[in-house]
PDB file of C-alpha atoms in Angstrom:
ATOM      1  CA  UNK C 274      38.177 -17.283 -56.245  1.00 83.00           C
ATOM      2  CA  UNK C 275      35.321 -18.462 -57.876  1.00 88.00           C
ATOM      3  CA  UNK C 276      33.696 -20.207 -55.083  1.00 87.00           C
ATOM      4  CA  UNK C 277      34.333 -16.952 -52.797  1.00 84.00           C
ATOM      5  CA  UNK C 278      33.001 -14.808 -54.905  1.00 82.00           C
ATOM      6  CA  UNK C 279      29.436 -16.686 -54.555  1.00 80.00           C
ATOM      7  CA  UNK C 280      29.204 -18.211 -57.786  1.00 85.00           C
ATOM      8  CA  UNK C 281      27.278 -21.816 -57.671  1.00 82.00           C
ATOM      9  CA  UNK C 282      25.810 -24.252 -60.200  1.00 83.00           C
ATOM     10  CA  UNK C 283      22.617 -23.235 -61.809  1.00 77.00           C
ATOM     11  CA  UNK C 284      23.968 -19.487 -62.039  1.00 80.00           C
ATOM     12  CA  UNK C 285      23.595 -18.158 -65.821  1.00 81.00           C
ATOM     13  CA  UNK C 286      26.467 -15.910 -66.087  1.00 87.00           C
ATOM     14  CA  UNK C 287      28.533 -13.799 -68.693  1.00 88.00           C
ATOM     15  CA  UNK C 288      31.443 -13.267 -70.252  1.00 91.00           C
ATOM     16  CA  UNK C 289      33.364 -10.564 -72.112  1.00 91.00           C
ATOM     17  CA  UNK C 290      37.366  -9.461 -72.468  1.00 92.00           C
ATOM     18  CA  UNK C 291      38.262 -12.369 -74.668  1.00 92.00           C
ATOM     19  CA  UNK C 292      40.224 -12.511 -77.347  1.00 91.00           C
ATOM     20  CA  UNK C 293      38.337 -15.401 -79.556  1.00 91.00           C
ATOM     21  CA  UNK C 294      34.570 -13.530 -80.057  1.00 90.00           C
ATOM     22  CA  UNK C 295      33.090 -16.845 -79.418  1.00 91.00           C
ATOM     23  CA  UNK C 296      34.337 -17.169 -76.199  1.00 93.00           C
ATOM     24  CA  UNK C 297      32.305 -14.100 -74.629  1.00 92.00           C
ATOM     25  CA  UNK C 298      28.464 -14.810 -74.215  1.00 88.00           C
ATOM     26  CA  UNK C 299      26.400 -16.286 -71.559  1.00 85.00           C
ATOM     27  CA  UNK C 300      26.150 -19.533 -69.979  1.00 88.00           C
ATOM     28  CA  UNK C 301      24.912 -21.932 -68.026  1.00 85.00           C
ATOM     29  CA  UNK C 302      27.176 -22.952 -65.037  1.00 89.00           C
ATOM     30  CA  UNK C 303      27.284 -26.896 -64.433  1.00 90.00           C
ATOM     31  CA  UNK C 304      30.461 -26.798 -62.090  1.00 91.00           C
ATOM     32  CA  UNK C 305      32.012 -24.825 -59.412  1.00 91.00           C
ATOM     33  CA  UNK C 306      35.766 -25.117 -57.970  1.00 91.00           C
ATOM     34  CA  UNK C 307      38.352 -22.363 -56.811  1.00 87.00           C
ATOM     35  CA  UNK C 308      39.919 -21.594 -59.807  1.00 87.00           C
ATOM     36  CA  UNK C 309      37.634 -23.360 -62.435  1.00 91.00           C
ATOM     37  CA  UNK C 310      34.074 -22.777 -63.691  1.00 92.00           C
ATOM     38  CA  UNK C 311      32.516 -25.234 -66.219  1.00 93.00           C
ATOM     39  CA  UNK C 312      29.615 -24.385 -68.152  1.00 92.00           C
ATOM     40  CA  UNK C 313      26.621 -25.194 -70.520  1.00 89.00           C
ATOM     41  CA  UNK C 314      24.808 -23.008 -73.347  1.00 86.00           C
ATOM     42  CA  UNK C 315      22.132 -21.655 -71.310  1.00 78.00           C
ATOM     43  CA  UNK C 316      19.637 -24.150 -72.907  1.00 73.00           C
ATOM     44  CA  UNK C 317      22.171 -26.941 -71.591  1.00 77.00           C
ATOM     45  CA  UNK C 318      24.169 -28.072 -74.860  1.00 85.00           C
ATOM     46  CA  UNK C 319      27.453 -28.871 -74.966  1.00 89.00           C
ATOM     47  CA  UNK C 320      29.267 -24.909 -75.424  1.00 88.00           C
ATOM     48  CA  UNK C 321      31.285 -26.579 -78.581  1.00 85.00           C
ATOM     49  CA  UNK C 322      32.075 -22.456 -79.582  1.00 86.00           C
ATOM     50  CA  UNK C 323      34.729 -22.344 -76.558  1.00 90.00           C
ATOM     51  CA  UNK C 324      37.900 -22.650 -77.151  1.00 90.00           C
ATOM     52  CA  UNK C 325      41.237 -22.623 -76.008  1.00 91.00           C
ATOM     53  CA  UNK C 326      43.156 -19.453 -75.071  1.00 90.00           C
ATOM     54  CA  UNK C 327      46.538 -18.373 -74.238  1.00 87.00           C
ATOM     55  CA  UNK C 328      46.385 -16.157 -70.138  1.00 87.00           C
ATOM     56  CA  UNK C 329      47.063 -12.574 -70.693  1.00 87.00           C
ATOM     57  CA  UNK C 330      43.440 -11.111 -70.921  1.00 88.00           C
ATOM     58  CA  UNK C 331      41.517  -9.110 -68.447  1.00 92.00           C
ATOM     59  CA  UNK C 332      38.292 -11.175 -68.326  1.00 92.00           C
ATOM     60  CA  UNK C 333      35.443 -10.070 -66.863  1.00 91.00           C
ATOM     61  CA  UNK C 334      32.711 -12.948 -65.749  1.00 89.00           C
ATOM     62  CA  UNK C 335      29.262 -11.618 -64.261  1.00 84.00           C
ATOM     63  CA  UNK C 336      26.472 -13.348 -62.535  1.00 80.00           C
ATOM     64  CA  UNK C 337      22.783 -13.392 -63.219  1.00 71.00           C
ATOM     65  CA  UNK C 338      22.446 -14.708 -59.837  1.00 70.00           C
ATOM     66  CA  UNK C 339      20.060 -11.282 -58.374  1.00 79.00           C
ATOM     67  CA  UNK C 340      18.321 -11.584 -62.057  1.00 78.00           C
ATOM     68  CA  UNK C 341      15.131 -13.658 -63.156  1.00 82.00           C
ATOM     69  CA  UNK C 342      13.519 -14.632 -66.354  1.00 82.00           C
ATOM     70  CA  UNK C 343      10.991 -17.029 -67.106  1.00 82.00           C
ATOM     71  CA  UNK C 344      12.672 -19.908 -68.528  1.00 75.00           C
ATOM     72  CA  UNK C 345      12.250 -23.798 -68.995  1.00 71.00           C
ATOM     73  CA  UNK C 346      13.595 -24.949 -65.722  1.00 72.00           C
ATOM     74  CA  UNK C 347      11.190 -26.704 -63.705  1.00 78.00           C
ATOM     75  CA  UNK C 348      11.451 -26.166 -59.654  1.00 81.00           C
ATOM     76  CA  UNK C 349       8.663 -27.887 -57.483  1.00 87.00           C
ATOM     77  CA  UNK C 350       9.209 -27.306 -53.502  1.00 90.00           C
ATOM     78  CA  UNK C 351       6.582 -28.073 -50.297  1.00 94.00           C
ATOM     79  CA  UNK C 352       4.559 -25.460 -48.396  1.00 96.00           C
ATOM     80  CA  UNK C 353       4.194 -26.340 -44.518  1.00 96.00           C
ATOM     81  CA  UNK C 354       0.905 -24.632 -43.245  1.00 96.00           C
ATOM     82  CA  UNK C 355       0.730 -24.543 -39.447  1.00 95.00           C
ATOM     83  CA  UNK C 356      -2.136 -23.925 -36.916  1.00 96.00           C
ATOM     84  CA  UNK C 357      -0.288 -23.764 -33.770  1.00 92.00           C
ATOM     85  CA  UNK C 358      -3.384 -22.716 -31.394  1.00 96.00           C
ATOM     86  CA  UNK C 359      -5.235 -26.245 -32.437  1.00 96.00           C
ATOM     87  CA  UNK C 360      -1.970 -28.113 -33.125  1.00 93.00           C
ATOM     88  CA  UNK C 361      -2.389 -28.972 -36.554  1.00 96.00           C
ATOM     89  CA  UNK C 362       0.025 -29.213 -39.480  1.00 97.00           C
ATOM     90  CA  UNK C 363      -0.197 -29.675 -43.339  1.00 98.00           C
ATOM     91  CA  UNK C 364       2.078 -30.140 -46.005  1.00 97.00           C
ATOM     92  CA  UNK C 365       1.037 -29.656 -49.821  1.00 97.00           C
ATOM     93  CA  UNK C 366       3.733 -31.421 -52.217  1.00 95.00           C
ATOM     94  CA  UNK C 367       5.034 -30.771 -55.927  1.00 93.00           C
ATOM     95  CA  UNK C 368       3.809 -27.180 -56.019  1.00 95.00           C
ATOM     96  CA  UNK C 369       4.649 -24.973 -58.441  1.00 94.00           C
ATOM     97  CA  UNK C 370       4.166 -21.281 -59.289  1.00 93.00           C
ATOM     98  CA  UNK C 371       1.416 -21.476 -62.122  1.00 94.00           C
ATOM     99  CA  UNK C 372       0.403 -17.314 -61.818  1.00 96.00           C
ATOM    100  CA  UNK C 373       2.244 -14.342 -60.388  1.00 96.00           C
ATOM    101  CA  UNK C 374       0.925 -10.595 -59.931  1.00 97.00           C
ATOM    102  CA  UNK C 375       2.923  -7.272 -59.596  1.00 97.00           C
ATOM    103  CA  UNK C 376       0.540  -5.025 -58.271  1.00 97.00           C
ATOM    104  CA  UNK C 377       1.798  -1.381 -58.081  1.00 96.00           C
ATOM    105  CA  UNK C 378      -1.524   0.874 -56.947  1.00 97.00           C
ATOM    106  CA  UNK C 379      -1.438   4.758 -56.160  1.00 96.00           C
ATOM    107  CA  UNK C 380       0.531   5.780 -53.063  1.00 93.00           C
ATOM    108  CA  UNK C 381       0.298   2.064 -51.540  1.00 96.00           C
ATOM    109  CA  UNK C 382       2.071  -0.788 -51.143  1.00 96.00           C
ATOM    110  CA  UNK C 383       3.469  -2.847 -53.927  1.00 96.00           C
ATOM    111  CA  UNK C 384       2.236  -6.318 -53.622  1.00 96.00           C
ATOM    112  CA  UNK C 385       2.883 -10.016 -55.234  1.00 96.00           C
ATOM    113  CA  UNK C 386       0.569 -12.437 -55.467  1.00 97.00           C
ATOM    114  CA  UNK C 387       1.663 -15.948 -56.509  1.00 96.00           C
ATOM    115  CA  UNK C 388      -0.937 -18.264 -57.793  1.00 96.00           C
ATOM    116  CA  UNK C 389       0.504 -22.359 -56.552  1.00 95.00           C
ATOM    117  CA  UNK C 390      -0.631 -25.879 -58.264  1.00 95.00           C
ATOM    118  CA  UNK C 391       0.663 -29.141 -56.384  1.00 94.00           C
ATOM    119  CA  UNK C 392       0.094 -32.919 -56.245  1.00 95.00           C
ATOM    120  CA  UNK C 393      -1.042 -33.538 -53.144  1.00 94.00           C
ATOM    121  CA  UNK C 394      -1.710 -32.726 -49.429  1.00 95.00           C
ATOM    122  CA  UNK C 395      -1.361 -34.388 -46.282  1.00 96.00           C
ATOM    123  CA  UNK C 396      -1.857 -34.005 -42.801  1.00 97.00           C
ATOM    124  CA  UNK C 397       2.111 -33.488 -41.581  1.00 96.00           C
ATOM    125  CA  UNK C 398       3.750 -34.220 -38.253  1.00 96.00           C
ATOM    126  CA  UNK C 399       6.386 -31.478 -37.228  1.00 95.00           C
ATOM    127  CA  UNK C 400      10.232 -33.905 -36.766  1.00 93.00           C
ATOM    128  CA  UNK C 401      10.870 -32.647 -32.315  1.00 93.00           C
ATOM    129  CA  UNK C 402      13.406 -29.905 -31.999  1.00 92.00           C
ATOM    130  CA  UNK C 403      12.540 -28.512 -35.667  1.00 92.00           C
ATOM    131  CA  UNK C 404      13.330 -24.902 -35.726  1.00 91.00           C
ATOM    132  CA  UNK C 405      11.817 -22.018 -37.757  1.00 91.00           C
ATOM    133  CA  UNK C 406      13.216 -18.292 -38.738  1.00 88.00           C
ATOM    134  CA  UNK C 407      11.333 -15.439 -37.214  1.00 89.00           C
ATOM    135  CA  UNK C 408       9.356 -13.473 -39.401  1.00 88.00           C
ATOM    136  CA  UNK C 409      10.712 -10.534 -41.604  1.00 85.00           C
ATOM    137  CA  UNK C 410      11.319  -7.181 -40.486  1.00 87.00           C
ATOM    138  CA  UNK C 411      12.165  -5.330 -43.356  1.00 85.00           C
ATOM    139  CA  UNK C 412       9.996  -2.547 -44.628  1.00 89.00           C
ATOM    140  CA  UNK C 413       7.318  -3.219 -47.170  1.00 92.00           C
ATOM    141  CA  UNK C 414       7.985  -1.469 -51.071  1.00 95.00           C
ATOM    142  CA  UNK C 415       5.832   1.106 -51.723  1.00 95.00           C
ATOM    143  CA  UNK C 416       4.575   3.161 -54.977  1.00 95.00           C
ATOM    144  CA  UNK C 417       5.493   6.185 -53.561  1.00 94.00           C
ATOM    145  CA  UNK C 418       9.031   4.977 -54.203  1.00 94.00           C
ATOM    146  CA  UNK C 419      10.787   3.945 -57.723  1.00 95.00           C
ATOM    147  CA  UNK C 420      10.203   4.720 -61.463  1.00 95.00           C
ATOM    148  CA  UNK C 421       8.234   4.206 -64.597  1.00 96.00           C
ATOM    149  CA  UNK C 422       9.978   3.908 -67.653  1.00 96.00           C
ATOM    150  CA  UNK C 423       7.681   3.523 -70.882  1.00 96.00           C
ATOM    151  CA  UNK C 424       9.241   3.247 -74.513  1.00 94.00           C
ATOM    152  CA  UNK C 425      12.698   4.823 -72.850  1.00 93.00           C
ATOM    153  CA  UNK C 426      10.588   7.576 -71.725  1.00 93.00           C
ATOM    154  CA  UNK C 427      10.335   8.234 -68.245  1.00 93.00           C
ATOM    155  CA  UNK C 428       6.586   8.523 -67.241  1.00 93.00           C
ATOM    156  CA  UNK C 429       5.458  10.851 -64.287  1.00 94.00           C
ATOM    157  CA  UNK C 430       2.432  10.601 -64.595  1.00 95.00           C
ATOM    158  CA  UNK C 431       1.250   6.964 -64.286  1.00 96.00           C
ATOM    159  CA  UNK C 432      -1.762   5.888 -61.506  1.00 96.00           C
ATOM    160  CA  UNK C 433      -1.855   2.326 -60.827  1.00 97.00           C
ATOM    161  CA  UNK C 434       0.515  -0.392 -63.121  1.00 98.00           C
ATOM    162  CA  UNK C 435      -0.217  -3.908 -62.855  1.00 98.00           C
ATOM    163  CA  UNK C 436       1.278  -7.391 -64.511  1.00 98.00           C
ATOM    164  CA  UNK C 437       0.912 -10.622 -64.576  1.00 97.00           C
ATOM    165  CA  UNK C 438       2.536 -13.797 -65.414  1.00 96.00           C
ATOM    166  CA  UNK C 439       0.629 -17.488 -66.579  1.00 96.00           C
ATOM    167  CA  UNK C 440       2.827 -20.122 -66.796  1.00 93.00           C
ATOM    168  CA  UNK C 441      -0.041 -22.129 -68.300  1.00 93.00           C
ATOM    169  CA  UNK C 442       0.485 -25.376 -65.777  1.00 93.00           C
ATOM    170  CA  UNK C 443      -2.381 -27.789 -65.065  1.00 94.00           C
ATOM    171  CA  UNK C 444      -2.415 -30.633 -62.414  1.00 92.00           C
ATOM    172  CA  UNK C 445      -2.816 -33.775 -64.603  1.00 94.00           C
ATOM    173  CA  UNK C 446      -4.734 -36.417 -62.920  1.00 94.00           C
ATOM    174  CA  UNK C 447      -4.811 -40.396 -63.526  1.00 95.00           C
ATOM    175  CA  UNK C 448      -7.241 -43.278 -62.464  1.00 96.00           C
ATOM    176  CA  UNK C 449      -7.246 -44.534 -59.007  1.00 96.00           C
ATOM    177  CA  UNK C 450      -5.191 -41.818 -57.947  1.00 93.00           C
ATOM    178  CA  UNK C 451      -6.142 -39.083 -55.389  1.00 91.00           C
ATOM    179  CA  UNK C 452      -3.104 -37.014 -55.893  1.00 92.00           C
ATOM    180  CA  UNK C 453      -2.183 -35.770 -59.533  1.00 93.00           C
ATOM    181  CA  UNK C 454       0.013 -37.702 -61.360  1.00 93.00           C
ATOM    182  CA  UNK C 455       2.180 -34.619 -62.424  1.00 92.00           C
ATOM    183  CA  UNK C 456       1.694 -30.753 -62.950  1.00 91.00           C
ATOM    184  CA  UNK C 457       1.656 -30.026 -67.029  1.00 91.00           C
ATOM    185  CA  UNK C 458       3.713 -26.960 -68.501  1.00 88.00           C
ATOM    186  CA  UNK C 459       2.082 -24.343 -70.507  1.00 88.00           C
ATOM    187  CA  UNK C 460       3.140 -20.963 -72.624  1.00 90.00           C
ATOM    188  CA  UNK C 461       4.115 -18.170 -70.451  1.00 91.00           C
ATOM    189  CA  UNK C 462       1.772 -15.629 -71.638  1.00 95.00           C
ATOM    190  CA  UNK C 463       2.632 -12.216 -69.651  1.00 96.00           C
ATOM    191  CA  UNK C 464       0.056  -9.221 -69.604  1.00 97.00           C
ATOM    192  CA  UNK C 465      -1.352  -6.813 -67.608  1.00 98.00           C
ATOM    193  CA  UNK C 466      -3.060  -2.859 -67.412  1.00 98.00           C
ATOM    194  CA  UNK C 467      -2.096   0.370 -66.445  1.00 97.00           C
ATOM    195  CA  UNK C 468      -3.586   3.863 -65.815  1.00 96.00           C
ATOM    196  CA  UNK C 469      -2.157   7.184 -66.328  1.00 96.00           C
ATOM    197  CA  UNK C 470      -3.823  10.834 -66.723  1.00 95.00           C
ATOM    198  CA  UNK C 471      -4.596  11.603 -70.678  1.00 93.00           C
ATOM    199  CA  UNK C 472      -1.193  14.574 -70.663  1.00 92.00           C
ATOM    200  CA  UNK C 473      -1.215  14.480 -73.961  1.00 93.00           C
ATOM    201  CA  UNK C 474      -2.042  11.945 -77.616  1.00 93.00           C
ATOM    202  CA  UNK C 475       1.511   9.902 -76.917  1.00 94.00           C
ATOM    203  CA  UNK C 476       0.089   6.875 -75.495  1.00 95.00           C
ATOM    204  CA  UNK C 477      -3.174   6.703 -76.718  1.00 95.00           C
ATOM    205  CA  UNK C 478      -1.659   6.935 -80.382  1.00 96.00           C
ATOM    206  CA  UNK C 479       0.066   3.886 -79.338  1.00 96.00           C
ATOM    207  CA  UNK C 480      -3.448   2.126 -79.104  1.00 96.00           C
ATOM    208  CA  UNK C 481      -4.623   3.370 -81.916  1.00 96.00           C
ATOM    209  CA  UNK C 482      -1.340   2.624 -83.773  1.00 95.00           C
ATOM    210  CA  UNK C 483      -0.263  -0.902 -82.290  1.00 94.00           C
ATOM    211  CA  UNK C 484       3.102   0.141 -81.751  1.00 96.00           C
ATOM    212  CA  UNK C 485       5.533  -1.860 -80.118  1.00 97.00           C
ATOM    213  CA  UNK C 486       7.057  -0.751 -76.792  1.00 97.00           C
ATOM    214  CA  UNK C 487       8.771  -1.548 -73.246  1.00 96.00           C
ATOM    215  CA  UNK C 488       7.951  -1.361 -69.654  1.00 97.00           C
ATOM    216  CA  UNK C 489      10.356  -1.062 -66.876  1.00 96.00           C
ATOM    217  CA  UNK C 490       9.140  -0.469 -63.286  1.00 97.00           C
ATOM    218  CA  UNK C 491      11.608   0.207 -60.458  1.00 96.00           C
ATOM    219  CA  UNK C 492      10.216  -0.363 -56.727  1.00 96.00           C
ATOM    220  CA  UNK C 493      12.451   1.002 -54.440  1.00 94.00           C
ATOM    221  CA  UNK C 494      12.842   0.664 -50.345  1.00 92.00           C
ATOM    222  CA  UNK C 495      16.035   2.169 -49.043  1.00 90.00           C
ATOM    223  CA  UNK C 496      19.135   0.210 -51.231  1.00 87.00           C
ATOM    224  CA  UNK C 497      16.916  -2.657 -51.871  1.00 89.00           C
ATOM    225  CA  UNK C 498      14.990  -2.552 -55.355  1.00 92.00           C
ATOM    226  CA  UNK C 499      13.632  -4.879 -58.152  1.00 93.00           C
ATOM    227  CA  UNK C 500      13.349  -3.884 -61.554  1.00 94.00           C
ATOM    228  CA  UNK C 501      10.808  -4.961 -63.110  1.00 96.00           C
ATOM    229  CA  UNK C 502      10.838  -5.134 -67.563  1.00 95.00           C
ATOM    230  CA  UNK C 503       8.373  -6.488 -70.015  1.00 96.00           C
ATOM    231  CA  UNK C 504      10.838  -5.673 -73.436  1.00 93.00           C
ATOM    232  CA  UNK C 505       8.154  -5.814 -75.912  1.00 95.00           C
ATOM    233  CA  UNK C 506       4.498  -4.661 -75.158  1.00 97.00           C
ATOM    234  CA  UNK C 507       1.442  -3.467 -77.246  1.00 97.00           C
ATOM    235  CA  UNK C 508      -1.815  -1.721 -75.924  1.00 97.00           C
ATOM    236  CA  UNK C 509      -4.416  -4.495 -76.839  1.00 96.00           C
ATOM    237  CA  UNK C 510      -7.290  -2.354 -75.303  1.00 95.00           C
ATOM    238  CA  UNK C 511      -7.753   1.484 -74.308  1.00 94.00           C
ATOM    239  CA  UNK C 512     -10.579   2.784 -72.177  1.00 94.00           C
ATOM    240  CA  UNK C 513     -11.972   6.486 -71.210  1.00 90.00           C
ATOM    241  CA  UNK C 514     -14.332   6.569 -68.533  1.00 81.00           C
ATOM    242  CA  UNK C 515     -15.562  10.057 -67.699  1.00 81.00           C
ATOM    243  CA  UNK C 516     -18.484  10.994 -64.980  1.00 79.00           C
ATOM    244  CA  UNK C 517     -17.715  14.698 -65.143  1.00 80.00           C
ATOM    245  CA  UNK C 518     -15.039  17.613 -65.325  1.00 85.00           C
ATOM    246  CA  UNK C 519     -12.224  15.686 -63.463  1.00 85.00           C
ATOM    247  CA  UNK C 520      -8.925  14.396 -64.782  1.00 90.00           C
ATOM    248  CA  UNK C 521      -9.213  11.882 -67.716  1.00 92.00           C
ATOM    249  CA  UNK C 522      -7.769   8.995 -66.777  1.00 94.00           C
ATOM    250  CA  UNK C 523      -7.505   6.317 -69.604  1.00 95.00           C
ATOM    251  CA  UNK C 524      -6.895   2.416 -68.623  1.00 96.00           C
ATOM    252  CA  UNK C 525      -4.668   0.748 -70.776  1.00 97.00           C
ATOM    253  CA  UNK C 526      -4.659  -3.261 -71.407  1.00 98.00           C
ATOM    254  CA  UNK C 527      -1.324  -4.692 -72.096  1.00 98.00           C
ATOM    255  CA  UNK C 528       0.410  -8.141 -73.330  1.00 97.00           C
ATOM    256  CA  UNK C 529       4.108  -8.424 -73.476  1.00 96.00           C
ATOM    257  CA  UNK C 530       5.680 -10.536 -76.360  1.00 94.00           C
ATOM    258  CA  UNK C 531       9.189 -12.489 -76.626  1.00 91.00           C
ATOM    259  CA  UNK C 532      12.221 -10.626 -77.715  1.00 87.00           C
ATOM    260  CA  UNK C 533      14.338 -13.811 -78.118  1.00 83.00           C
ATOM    261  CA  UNK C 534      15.652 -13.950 -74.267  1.00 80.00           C
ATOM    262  CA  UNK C 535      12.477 -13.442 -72.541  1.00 86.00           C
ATOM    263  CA  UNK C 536       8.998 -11.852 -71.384  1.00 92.00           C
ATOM    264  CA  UNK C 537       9.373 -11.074 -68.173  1.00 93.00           C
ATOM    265  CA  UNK C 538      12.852 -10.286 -66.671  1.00 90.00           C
ATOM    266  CA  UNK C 539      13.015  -9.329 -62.710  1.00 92.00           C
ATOM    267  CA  UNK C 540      16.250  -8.159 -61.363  1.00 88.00           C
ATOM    268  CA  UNK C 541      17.103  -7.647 -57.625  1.00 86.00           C
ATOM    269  CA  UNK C 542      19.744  -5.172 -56.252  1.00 82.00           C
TER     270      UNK C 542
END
């Protein structure tokens, strides 16, 4: 029932209820039939630990299908920009995602902004009879939804949280060519700020300190959500702005570090 269940090539996906240790762990999934899944390490080596193993177990296998981390795999597409009342059409080719933002303000909407790189662009002719889906209905995510989770602690009193994500990329360019020859990879550096009323000495000590800690940032719109989680994160900068006898609301500067699986992990439910 593998193919039922909605399992497909690409998916990294876990295992646990064996008997031999080795064989529970997560993989990368190179084939798909009924009854037979075959699969990579997730960094696509040969998965020499599996072995052989008499039926009788329960077996649980789980996808990370709804779940994102920044990784090594590389994924260009094409963006189709149309101006239907002069009736022109572009296409831009090879893009990539080079930046992303997570914006979560104060009793707004959450927003994403993606930052694209590609190799060239052309003046496009639509193929007759092509078709397009009608735009989204579905209700925007806003802050006054979801959670804040900092360190395991649940924080109520956050204002505004934002991240961001560099994948580093360039657009590498050659002679006698008007489109770049290829788009370069980079380090993933992840960071971002966030604001919350000065309750008490917790999080400022962790400026002051250095101390290591976590972000995890549920939006939430009806049964839809992403979860948002930076695993390791230090305060690189702390600011107190005060013009008179308000609140004090410190801004916090953050970077997020690699805890062996990733930076940045984004999972959808």
């Amino acid at each position: 029932g593998f193919v039922t269940a909605g399992f497909v090539v690409g998916d990294i996906i876990t295992t646990s209820g064996f008997a031999t240790s080795a064989n529970n762990g997560t993989w990368l999934v190179t084939s798909v039939a009924a009854g037979k899944i075959i699969v990579t390490n997730t960094d696509g080596t040969a998965a020499s630990t599996i072995t052989d193993e008499t039926a009788g177990e329960t077996v649980t296998v789980t996808s990370s299908a709804d779940e994102l981390v920044i990784g090594s795999t590389e994924r260009s597409f094409a963006i189709l920009e149309r101006h239907t009342d002069i009736g022109a059409d572009y296409v831009y080719r090879g893009c990539r995602v080079a930046t992303m933002n997570i914006a979560a303000p104060l009793g707004d909407k959450a927003s994403i902004t993606f930052g694209m790189l590609g190799t060239k662009a052309e003046e496009y002719t639509v193929p007759v009879g092509a078709t397009f889906a009608a735009a989204t209905t579905t209700d925007m995510m806003v802050t006054t939804n979801g959670s804040f989770t900092e360190g395991g602690d649940a924080i109520t009193y956050a204002t505004e949280w934002n991240a961001t994500l560099d994948n580093g990329m360039e657009a590498a360019f050659s002679l006698f060519q008007r489109e770049a020859y290829c788009i370069t990879n980079g380090i993933a550096v992840a960071s971002g700020t966030m604001s919350a009323y000065l309750k008490d000495g917790t999080l400022w000590a962790k400026v002051l300190n250095e101390t290591e800690t976590s972000h995890v940032v549920v939006l939430e719109e009806g049964a839809d959500s992403y979860t948002i989680e930076l695993p390791k994160v230090r305060y690189t900068q702390g600011q107190k702005q005060v013009s008179g006898p308000g609140a004090v609301i410190p801004q916090y500067t953050f970077s997020a570090g690699y805890d062996g699986t990733t930076t940045m992990r984004i999972t959808r439910s």
